[in-house]
PDB file of C-alpha atoms and ligand atoms in Angstrom:
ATOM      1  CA  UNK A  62      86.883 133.858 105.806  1.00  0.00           C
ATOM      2  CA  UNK A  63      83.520 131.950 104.851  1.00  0.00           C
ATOM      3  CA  UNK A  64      83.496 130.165 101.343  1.00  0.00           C
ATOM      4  CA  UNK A  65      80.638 130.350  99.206  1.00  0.00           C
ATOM      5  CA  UNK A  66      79.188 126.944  97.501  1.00  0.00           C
ATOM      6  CA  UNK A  67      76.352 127.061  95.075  1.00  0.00           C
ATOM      7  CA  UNK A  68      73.551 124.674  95.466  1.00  0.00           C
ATOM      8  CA  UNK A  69      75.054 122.826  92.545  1.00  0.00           C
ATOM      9  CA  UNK A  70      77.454 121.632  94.834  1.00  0.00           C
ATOM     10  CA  UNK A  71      75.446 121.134  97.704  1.00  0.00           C
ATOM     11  CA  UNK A  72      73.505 118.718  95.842  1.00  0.00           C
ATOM     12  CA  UNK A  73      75.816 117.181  94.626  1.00  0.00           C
ATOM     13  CA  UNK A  74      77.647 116.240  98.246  1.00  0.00           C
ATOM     14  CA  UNK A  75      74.545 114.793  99.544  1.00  0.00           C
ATOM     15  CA  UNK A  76      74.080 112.067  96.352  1.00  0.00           C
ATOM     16  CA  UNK A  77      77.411 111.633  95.405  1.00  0.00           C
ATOM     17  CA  UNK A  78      79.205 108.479  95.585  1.00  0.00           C
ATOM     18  CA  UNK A  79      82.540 108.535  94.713  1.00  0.00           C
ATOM     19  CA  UNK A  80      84.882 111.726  95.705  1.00  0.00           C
ATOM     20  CA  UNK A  81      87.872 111.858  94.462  1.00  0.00           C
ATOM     21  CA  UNK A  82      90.876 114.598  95.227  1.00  0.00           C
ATOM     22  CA  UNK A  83      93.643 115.528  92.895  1.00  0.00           C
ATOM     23  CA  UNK A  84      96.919 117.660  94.817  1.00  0.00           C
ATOM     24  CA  UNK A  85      99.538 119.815  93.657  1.00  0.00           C
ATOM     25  CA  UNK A  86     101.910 121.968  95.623  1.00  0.00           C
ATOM     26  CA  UNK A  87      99.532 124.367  96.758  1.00  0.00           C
ATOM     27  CA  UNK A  88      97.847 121.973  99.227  1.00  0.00           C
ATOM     28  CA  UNK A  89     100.963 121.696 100.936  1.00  0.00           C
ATOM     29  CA  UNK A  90     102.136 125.134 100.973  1.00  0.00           C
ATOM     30  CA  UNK A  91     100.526 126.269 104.291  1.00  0.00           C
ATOM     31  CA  UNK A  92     102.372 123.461 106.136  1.00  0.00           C
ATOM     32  CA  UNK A  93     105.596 125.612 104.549  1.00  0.00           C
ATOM     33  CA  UNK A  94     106.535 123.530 101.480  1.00  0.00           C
ATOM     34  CA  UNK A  95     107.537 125.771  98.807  1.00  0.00           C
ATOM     35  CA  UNK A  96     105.692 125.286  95.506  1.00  0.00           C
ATOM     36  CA  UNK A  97     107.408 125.027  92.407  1.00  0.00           C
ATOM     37  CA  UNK A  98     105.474 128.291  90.149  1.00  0.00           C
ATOM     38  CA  UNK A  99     104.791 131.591  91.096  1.00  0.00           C
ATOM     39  CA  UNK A 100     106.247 134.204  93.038  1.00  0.00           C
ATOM     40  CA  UNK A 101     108.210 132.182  96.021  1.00  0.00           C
ATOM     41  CA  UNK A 102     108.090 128.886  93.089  1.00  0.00           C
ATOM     42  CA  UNK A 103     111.516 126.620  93.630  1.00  0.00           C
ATOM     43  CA  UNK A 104     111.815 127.132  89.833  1.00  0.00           C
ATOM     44  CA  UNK A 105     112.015 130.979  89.821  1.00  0.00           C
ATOM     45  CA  UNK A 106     115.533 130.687  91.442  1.00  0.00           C
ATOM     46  CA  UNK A 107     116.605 126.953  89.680  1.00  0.00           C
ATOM     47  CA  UNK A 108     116.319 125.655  86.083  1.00  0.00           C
ATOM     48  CA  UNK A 109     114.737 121.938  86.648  1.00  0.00           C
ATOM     49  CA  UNK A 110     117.112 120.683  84.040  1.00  0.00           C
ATOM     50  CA  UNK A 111     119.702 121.038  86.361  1.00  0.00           C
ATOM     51  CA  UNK A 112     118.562 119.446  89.445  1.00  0.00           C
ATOM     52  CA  UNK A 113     115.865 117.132  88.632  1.00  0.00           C
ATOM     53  CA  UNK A 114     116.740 114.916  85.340  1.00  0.00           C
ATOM     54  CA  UNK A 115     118.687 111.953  85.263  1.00  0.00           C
ATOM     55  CA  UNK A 116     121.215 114.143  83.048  1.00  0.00           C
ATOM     56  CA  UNK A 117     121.703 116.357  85.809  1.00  0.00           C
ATOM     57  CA  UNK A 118     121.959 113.574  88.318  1.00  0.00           C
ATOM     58  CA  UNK A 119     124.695 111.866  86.320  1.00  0.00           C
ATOM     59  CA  UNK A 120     126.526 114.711  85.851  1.00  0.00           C
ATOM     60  CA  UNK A 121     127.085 115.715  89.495  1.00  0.00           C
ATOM     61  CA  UNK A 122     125.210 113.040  91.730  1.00  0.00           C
ATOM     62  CA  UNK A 123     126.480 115.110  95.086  1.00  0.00           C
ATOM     63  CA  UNK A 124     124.696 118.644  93.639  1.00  0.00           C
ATOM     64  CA  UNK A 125     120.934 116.365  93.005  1.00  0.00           C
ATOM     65  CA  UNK A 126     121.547 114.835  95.827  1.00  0.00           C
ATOM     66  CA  UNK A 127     122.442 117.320  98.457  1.00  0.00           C
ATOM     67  CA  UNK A 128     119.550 119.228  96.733  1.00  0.00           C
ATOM     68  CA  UNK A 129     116.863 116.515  97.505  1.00  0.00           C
ATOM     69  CA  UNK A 130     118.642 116.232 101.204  1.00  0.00           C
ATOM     70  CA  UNK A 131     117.611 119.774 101.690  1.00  0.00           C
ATOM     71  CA  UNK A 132     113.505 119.228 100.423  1.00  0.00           C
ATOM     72  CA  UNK A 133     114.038 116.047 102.381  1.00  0.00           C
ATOM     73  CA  UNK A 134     115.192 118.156 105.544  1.00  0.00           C
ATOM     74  CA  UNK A 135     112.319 120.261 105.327  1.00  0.00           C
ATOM     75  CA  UNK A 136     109.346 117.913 104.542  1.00  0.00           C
ATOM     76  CA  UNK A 137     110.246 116.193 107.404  1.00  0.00           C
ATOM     77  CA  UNK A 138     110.232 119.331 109.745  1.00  0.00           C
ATOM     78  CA  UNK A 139     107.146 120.054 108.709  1.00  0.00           C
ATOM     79  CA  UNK A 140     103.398 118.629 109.517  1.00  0.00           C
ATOM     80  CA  UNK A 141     100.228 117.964 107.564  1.00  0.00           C
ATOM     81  CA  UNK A 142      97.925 120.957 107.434  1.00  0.00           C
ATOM     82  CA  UNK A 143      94.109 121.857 107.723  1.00  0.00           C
ATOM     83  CA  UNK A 144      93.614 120.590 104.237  1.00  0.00           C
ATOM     84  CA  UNK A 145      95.001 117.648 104.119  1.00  0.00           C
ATOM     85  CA  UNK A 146      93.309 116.877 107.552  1.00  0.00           C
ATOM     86  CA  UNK A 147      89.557 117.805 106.139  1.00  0.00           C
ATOM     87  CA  UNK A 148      90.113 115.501 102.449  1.00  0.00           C
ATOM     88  CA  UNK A 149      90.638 112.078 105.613  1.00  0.00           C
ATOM     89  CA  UNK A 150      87.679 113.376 107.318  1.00  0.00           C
ATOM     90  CA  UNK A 151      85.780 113.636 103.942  1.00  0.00           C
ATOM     91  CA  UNK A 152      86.897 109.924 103.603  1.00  0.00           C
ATOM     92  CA  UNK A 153      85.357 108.894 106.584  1.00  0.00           C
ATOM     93  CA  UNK A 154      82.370 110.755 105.318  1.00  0.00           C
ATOM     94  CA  UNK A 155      82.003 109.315 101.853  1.00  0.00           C
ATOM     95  CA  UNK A 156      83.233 105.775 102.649  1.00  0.00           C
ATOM     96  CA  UNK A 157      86.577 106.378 100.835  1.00  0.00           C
ATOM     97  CA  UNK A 158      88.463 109.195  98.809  1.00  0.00           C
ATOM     98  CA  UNK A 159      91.348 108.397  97.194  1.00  0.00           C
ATOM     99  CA  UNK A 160      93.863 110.821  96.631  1.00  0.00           C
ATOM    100  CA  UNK A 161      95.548 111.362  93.451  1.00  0.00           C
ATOM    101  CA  UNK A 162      98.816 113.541  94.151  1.00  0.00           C
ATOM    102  CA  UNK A 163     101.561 115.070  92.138  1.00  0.00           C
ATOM    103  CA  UNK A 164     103.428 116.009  95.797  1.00  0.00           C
ATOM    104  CA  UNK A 165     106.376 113.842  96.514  1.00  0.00           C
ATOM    105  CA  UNK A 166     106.373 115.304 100.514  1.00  0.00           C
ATOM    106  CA  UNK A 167     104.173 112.086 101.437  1.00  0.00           C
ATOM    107  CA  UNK A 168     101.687 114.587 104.046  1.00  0.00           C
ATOM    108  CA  UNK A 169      98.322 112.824 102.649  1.00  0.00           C
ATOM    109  CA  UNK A 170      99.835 109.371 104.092  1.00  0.00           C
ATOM    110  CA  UNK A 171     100.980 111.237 107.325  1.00  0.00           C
ATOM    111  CA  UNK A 172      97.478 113.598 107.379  1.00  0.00           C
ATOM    112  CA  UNK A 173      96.184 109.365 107.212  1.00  0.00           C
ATOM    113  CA  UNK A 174      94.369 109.539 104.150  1.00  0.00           C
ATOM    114  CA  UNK A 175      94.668 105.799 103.104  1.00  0.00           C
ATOM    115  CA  UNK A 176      94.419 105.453  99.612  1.00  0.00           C
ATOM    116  CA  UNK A 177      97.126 107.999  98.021  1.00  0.00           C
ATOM    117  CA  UNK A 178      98.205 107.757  94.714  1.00  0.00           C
ATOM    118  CA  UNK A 179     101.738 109.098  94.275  1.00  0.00           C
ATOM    119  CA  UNK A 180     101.962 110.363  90.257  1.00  0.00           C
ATOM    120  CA  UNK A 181     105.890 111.581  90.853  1.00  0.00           C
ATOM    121  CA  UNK A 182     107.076 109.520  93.491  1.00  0.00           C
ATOM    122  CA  UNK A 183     108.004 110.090  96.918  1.00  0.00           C
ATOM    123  CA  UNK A 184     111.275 111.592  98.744  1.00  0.00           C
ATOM    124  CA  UNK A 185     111.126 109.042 101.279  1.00  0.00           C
ATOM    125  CA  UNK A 186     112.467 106.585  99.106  1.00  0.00           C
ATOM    126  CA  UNK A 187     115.611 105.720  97.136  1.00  0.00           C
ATOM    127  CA  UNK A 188     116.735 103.251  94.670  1.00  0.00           C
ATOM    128  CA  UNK A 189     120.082 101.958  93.357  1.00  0.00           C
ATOM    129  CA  UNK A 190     120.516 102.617  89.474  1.00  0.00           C
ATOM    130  CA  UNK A 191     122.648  99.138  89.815  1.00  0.00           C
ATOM    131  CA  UNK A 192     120.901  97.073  91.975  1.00  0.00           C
ATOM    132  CA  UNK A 193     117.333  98.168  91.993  1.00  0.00           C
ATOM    133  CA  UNK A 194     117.435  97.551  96.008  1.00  0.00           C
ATOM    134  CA  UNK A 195     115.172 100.239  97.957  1.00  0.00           C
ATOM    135  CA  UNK A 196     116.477 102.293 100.332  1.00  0.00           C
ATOM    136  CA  UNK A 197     114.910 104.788 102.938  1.00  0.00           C
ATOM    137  CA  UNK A 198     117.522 106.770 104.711  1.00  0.00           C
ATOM    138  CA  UNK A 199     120.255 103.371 104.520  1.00  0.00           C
ATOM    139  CA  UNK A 200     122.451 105.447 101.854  1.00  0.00           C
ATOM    140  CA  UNK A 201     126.159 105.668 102.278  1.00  0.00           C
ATOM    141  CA  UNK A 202     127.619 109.189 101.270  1.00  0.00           C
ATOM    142  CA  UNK A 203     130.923 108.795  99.701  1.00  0.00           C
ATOM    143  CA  UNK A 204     132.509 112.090  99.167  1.00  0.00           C
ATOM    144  CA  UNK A 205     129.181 113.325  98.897  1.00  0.00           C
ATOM    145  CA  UNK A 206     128.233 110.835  95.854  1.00  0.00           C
ATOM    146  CA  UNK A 207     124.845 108.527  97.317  1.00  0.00           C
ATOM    147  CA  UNK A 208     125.799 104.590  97.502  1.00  0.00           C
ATOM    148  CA  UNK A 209     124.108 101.590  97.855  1.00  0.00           C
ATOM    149  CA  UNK A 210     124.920  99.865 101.305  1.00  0.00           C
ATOM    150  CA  UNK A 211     124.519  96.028  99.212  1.00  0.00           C
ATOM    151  CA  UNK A 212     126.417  96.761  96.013  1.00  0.00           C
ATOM    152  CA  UNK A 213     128.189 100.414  96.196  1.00  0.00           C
ATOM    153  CA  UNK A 214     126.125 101.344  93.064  1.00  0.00           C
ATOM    154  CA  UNK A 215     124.724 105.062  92.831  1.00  0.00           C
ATOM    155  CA  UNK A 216     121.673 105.461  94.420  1.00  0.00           C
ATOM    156  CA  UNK A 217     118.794 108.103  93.463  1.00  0.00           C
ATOM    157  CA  UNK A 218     115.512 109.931  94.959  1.00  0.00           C
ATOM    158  CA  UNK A 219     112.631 107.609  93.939  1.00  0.00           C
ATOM    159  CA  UNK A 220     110.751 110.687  92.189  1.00  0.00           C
ATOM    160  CA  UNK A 221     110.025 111.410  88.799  1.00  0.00           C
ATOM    161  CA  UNK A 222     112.489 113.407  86.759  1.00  0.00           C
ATOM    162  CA  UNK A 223     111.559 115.593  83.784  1.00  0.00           C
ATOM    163  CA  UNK A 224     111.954 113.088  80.672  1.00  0.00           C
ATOM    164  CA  UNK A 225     110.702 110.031  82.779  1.00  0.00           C
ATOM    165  CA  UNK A 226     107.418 108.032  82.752  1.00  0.00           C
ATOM    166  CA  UNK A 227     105.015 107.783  85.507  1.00  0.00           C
ATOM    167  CA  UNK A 228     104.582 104.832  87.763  1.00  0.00           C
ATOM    168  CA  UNK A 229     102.778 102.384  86.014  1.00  0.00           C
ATOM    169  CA  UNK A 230     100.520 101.194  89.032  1.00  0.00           C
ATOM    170  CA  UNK A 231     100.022 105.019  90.495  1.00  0.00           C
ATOM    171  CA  UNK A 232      99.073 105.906  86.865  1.00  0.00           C
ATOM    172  CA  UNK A 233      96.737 103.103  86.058  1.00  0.00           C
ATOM    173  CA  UNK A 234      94.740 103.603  89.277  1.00  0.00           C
ATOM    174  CA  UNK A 235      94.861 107.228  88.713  1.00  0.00           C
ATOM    175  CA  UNK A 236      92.675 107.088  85.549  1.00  0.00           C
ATOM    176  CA  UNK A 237      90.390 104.733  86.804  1.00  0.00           C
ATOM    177  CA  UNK A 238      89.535 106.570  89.903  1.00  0.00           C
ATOM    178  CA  UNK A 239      89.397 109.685  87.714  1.00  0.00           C
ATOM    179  CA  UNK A 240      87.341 107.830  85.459  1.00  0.00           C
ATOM    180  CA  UNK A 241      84.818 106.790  87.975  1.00  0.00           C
ATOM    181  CA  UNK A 242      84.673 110.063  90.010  1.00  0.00           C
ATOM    182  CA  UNK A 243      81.167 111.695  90.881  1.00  0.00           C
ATOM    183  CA  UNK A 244      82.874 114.873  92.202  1.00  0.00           C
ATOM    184  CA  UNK A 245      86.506 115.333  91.679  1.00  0.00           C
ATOM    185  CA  UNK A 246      88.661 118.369  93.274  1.00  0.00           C
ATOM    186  CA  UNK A 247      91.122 119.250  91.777  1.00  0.00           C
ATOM    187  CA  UNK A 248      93.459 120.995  94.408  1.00  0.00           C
ATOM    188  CA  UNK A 249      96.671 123.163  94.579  1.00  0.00           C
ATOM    189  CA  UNK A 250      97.743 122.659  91.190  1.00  0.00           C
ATOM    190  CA  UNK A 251      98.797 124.905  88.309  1.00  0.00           C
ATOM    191  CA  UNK A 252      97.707 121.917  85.819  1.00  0.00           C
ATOM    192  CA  UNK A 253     100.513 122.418  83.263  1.00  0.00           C
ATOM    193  CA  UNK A 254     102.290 118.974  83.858  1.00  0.00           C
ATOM    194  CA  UNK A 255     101.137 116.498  81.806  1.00  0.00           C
ATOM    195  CA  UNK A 256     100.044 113.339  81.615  1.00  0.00           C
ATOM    196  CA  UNK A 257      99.074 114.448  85.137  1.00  0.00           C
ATOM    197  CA  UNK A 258      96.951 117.701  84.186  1.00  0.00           C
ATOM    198  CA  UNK A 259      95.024 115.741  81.974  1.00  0.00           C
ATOM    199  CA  UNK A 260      93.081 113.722  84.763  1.00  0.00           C
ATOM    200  CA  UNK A 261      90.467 116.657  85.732  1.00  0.00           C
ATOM    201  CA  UNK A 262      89.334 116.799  82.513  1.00  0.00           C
ATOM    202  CA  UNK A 263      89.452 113.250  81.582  1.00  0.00           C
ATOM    203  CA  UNK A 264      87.005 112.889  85.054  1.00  0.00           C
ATOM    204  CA  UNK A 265      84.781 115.572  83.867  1.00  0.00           C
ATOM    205  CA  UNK A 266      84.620 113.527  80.414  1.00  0.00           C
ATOM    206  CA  UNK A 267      83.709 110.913  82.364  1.00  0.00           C
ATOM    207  CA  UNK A 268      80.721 112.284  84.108  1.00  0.00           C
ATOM    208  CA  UNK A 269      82.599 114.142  87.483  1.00  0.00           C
ATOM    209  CA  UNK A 270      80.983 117.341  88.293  1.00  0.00           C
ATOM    210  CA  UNK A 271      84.597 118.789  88.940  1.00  0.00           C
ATOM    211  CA  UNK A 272      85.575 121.352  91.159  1.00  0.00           C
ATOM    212  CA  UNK A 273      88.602 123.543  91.640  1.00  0.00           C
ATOM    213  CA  UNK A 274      90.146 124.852  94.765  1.00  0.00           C
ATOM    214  CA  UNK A 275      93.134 127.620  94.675  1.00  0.00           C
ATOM    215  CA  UNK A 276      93.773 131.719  95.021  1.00  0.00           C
ATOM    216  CA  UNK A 277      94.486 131.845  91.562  1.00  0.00           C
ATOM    217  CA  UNK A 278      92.928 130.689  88.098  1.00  0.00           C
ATOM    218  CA  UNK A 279      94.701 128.442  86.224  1.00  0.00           C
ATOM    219  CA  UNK A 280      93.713 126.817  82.627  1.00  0.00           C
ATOM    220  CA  UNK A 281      91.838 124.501  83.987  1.00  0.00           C
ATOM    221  CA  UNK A 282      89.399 126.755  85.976  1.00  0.00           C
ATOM    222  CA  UNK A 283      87.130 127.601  82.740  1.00  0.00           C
ATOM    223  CA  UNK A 284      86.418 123.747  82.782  1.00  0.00           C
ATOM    224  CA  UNK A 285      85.818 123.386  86.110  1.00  0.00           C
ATOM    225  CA  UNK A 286      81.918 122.739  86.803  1.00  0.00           C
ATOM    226  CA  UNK A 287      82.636 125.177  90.171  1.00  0.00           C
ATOM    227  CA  UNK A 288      85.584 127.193  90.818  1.00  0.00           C
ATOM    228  CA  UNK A 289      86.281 127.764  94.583  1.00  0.00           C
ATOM    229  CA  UNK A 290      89.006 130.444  95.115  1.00  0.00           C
ATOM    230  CA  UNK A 291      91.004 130.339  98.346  1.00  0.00           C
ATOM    231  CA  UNK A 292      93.739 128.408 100.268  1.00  0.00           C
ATOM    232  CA  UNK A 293      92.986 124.697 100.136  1.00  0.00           C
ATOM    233  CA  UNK A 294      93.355 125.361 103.874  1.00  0.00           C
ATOM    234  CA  UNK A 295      90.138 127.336 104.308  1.00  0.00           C
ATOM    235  CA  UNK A 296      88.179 125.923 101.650  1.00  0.00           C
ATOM    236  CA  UNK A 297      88.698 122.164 102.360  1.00  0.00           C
ATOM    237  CA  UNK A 298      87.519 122.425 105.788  1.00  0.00           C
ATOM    238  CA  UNK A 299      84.954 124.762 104.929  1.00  0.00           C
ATOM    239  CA  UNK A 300      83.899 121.865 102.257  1.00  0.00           C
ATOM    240  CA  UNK A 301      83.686 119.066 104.644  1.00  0.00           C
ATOM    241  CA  UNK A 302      81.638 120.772 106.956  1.00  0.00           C
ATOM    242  CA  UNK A 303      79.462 121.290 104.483  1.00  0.00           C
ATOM    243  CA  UNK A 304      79.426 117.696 103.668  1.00  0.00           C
ATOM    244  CA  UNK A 305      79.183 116.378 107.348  1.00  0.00           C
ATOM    245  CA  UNK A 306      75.908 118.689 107.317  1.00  0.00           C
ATOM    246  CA  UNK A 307      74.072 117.972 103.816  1.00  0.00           C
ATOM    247  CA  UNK A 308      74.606 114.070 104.207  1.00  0.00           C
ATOM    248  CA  UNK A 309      73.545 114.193 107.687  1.00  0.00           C
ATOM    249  CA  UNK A 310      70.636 115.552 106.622  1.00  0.00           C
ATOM    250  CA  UNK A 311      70.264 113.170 103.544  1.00  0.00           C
ATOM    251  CA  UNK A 312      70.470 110.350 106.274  1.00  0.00           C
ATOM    252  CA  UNK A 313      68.382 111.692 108.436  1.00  0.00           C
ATOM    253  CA  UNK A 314      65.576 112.532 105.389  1.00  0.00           C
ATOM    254  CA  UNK A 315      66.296 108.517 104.500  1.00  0.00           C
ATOM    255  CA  UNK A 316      65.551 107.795 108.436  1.00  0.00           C
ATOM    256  CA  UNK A 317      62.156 109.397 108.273  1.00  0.00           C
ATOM    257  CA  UNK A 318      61.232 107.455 104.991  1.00  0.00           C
ATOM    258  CA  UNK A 319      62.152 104.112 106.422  1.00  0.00           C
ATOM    259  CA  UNK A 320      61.659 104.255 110.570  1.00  0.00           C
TER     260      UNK A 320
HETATM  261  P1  OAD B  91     102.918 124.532  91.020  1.00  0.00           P
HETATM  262  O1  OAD B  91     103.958 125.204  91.837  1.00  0.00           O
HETATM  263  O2  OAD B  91     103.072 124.559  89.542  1.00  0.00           O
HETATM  264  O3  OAD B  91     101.491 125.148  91.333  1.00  0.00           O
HETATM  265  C1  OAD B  91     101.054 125.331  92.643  1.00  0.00           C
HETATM  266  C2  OAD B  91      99.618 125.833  92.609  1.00  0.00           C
HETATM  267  O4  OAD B  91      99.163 125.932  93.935  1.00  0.00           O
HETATM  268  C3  OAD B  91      99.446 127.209  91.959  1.00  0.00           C
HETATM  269  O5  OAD B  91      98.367 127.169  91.035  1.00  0.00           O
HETATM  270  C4  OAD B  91      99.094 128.117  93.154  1.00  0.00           C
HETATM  271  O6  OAD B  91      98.201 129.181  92.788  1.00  0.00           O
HETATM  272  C5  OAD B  91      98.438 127.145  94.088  1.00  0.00           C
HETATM  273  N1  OAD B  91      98.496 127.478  95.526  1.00  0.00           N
HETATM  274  C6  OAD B  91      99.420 128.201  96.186  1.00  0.00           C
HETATM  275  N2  OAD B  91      99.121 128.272  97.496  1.00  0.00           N
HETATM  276  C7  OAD B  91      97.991 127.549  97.678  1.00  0.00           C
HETATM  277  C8  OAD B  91      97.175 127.212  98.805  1.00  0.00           C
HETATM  278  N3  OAD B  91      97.482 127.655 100.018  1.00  0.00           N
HETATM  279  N4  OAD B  91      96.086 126.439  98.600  1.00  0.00           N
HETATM  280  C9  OAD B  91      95.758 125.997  97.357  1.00  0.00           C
HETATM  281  N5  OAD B  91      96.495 126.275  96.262  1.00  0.00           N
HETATM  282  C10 OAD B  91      97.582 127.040  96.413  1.00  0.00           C
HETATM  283  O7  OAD B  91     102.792 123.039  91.586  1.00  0.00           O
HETATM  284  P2  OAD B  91     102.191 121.741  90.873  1.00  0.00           P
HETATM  285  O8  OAD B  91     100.980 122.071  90.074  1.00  0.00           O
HETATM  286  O9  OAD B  91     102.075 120.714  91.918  1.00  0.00           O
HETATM  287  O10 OAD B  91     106.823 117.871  88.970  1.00  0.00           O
HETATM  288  O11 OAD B  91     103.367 121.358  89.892  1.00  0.00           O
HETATM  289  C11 OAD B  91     103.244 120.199  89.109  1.00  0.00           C
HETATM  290  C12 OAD B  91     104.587 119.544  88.961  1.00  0.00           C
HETATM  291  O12 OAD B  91     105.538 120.492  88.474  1.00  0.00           O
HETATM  292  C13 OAD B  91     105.207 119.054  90.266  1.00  0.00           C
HETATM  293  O13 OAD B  91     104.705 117.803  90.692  1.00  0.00           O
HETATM  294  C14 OAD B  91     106.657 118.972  89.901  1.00  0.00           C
HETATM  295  C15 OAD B  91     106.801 120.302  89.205  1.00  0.00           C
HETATM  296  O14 OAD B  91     107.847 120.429  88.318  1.00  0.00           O
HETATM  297  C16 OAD B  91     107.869 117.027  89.101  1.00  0.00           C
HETATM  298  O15 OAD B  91     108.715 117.188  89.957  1.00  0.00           O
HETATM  299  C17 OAD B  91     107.878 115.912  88.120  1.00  0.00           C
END
């Protein structure tokens, strides 16, 4: 399938200087995530009040738990796709991209994209509610319940539950690097979670000619500057060969002007 990009865009990827990528669900979804909306969405068949809130983990830790073990299970059977491969070639390209993601399946780090901001956490880690100690997969099951292996305290998914605050850190650098975008894409997200869903338009605020990738429209697309419908894993490759050729010619243009 080829993409179409107006010579807005164009332009724009041969002056720009800071590129900046914002992820939901979607951009994992051809490496066989589920997402959480739509048709297939996680929360067509379960009510997120029962699974991910600290009420529901209190009131049966073994049901959150063996629930997380399962997304855990398959994340980890599963590899980064075409999309997040072409947003760490676009890195290369622009001299650095961060990645601001709402996906707790930690593919942009695997994919090797080396700045990744994680807004809800990542599955890959635990904590102890008693303790504070990390833990990666060091947890003791007792009759199903999750345990800390220093102090036998309950331990939880490091992920944000509905009712919780962001990171601090991921959240601060968030809004900077949204706040000093030239072009931010905003990727594979329905944009109804907030404070997250706020970012694209607080870059476009900012000055970010802002771009949206997914098959469907979602609120934000009437704000988007260009709105490029597809998978993220056709467009994003699509968009970084367009990239690799404009600024190739930009620095071969600068070449002739200064032999
Ligand atoms: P959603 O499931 O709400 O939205 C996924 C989006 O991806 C939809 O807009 C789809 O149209 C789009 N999509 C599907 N396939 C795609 C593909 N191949 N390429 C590009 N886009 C595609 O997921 P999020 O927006 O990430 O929060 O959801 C936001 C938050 O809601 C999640 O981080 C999670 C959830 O509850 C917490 O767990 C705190």
């Amino acid at each position: 399938m080829s993409v179409h990009f107006s010579d807005r865009l164009s332009s724009r990827l041969r002056s720009v200087q800071a590129v900046v990528a914002f992820t939901g669900a979607g951009i994992s979804a051809e490496s066989g995530v589920p997402t959480f909306r739509g048709k297939e969405g996680i929360w067509k068949a379960m009510r997120p009040e029962e699974l991910a809130s600290m009420d529901a983990f209190l009131r049966d830790p073994s049901l959150v738990w063996g629930w997380y073990s399962q997304r855990r299970a398959i994340i980890q059977s599963v590899q980064p796709n075409d999309g997040h491969r072409a947003l760490v070639e676009m890195e290369a390209l622009f001299g650095g991209l961060p990645v601001i993601t709402q996906n707790i399946d930690n593919l942009h780090r695997r994919a090797g994209s080396s700045t990744v901001h994680e807004l809800h956490g990542n599955i890959e880690r635990n904590y102890c509610l008693r303790c504070g100690a990390m833990a990666g997969a060091e947890v003791l099951l007792k009759e199903g319940r999750p345990t800390c292996v220093r102090c036998g305290g309950l331990v939880r998914p490091d992920v944000v539950w509905f009712g919780e605050l962001l990171p601090e850190d991921a959240w601060d650098a968030s809004l900077h690097a949204a706040g000093s975008a030239d072009l931010f894409l905003s990727i594979g997200t329905s944009g109804i979670v907030y404070p997250a869903a706020s970012l694209p338009l607080h870059a476009k605020r900012s000055g970010a000619f802002l771009v949206e990738i997914n098959p469907e429209p979602t609120p934000l697309t009437s704000s988007a500057d260009e709105f490029l419908q597809g998978s993220a894993g056709t467009v994003l490759p699509a968009l970084a060969a367009l990239a690799r050729r404009v600024r190739g010619e930009a620095s071969e243009e600068g070449g002739k002007n200064h032999p």
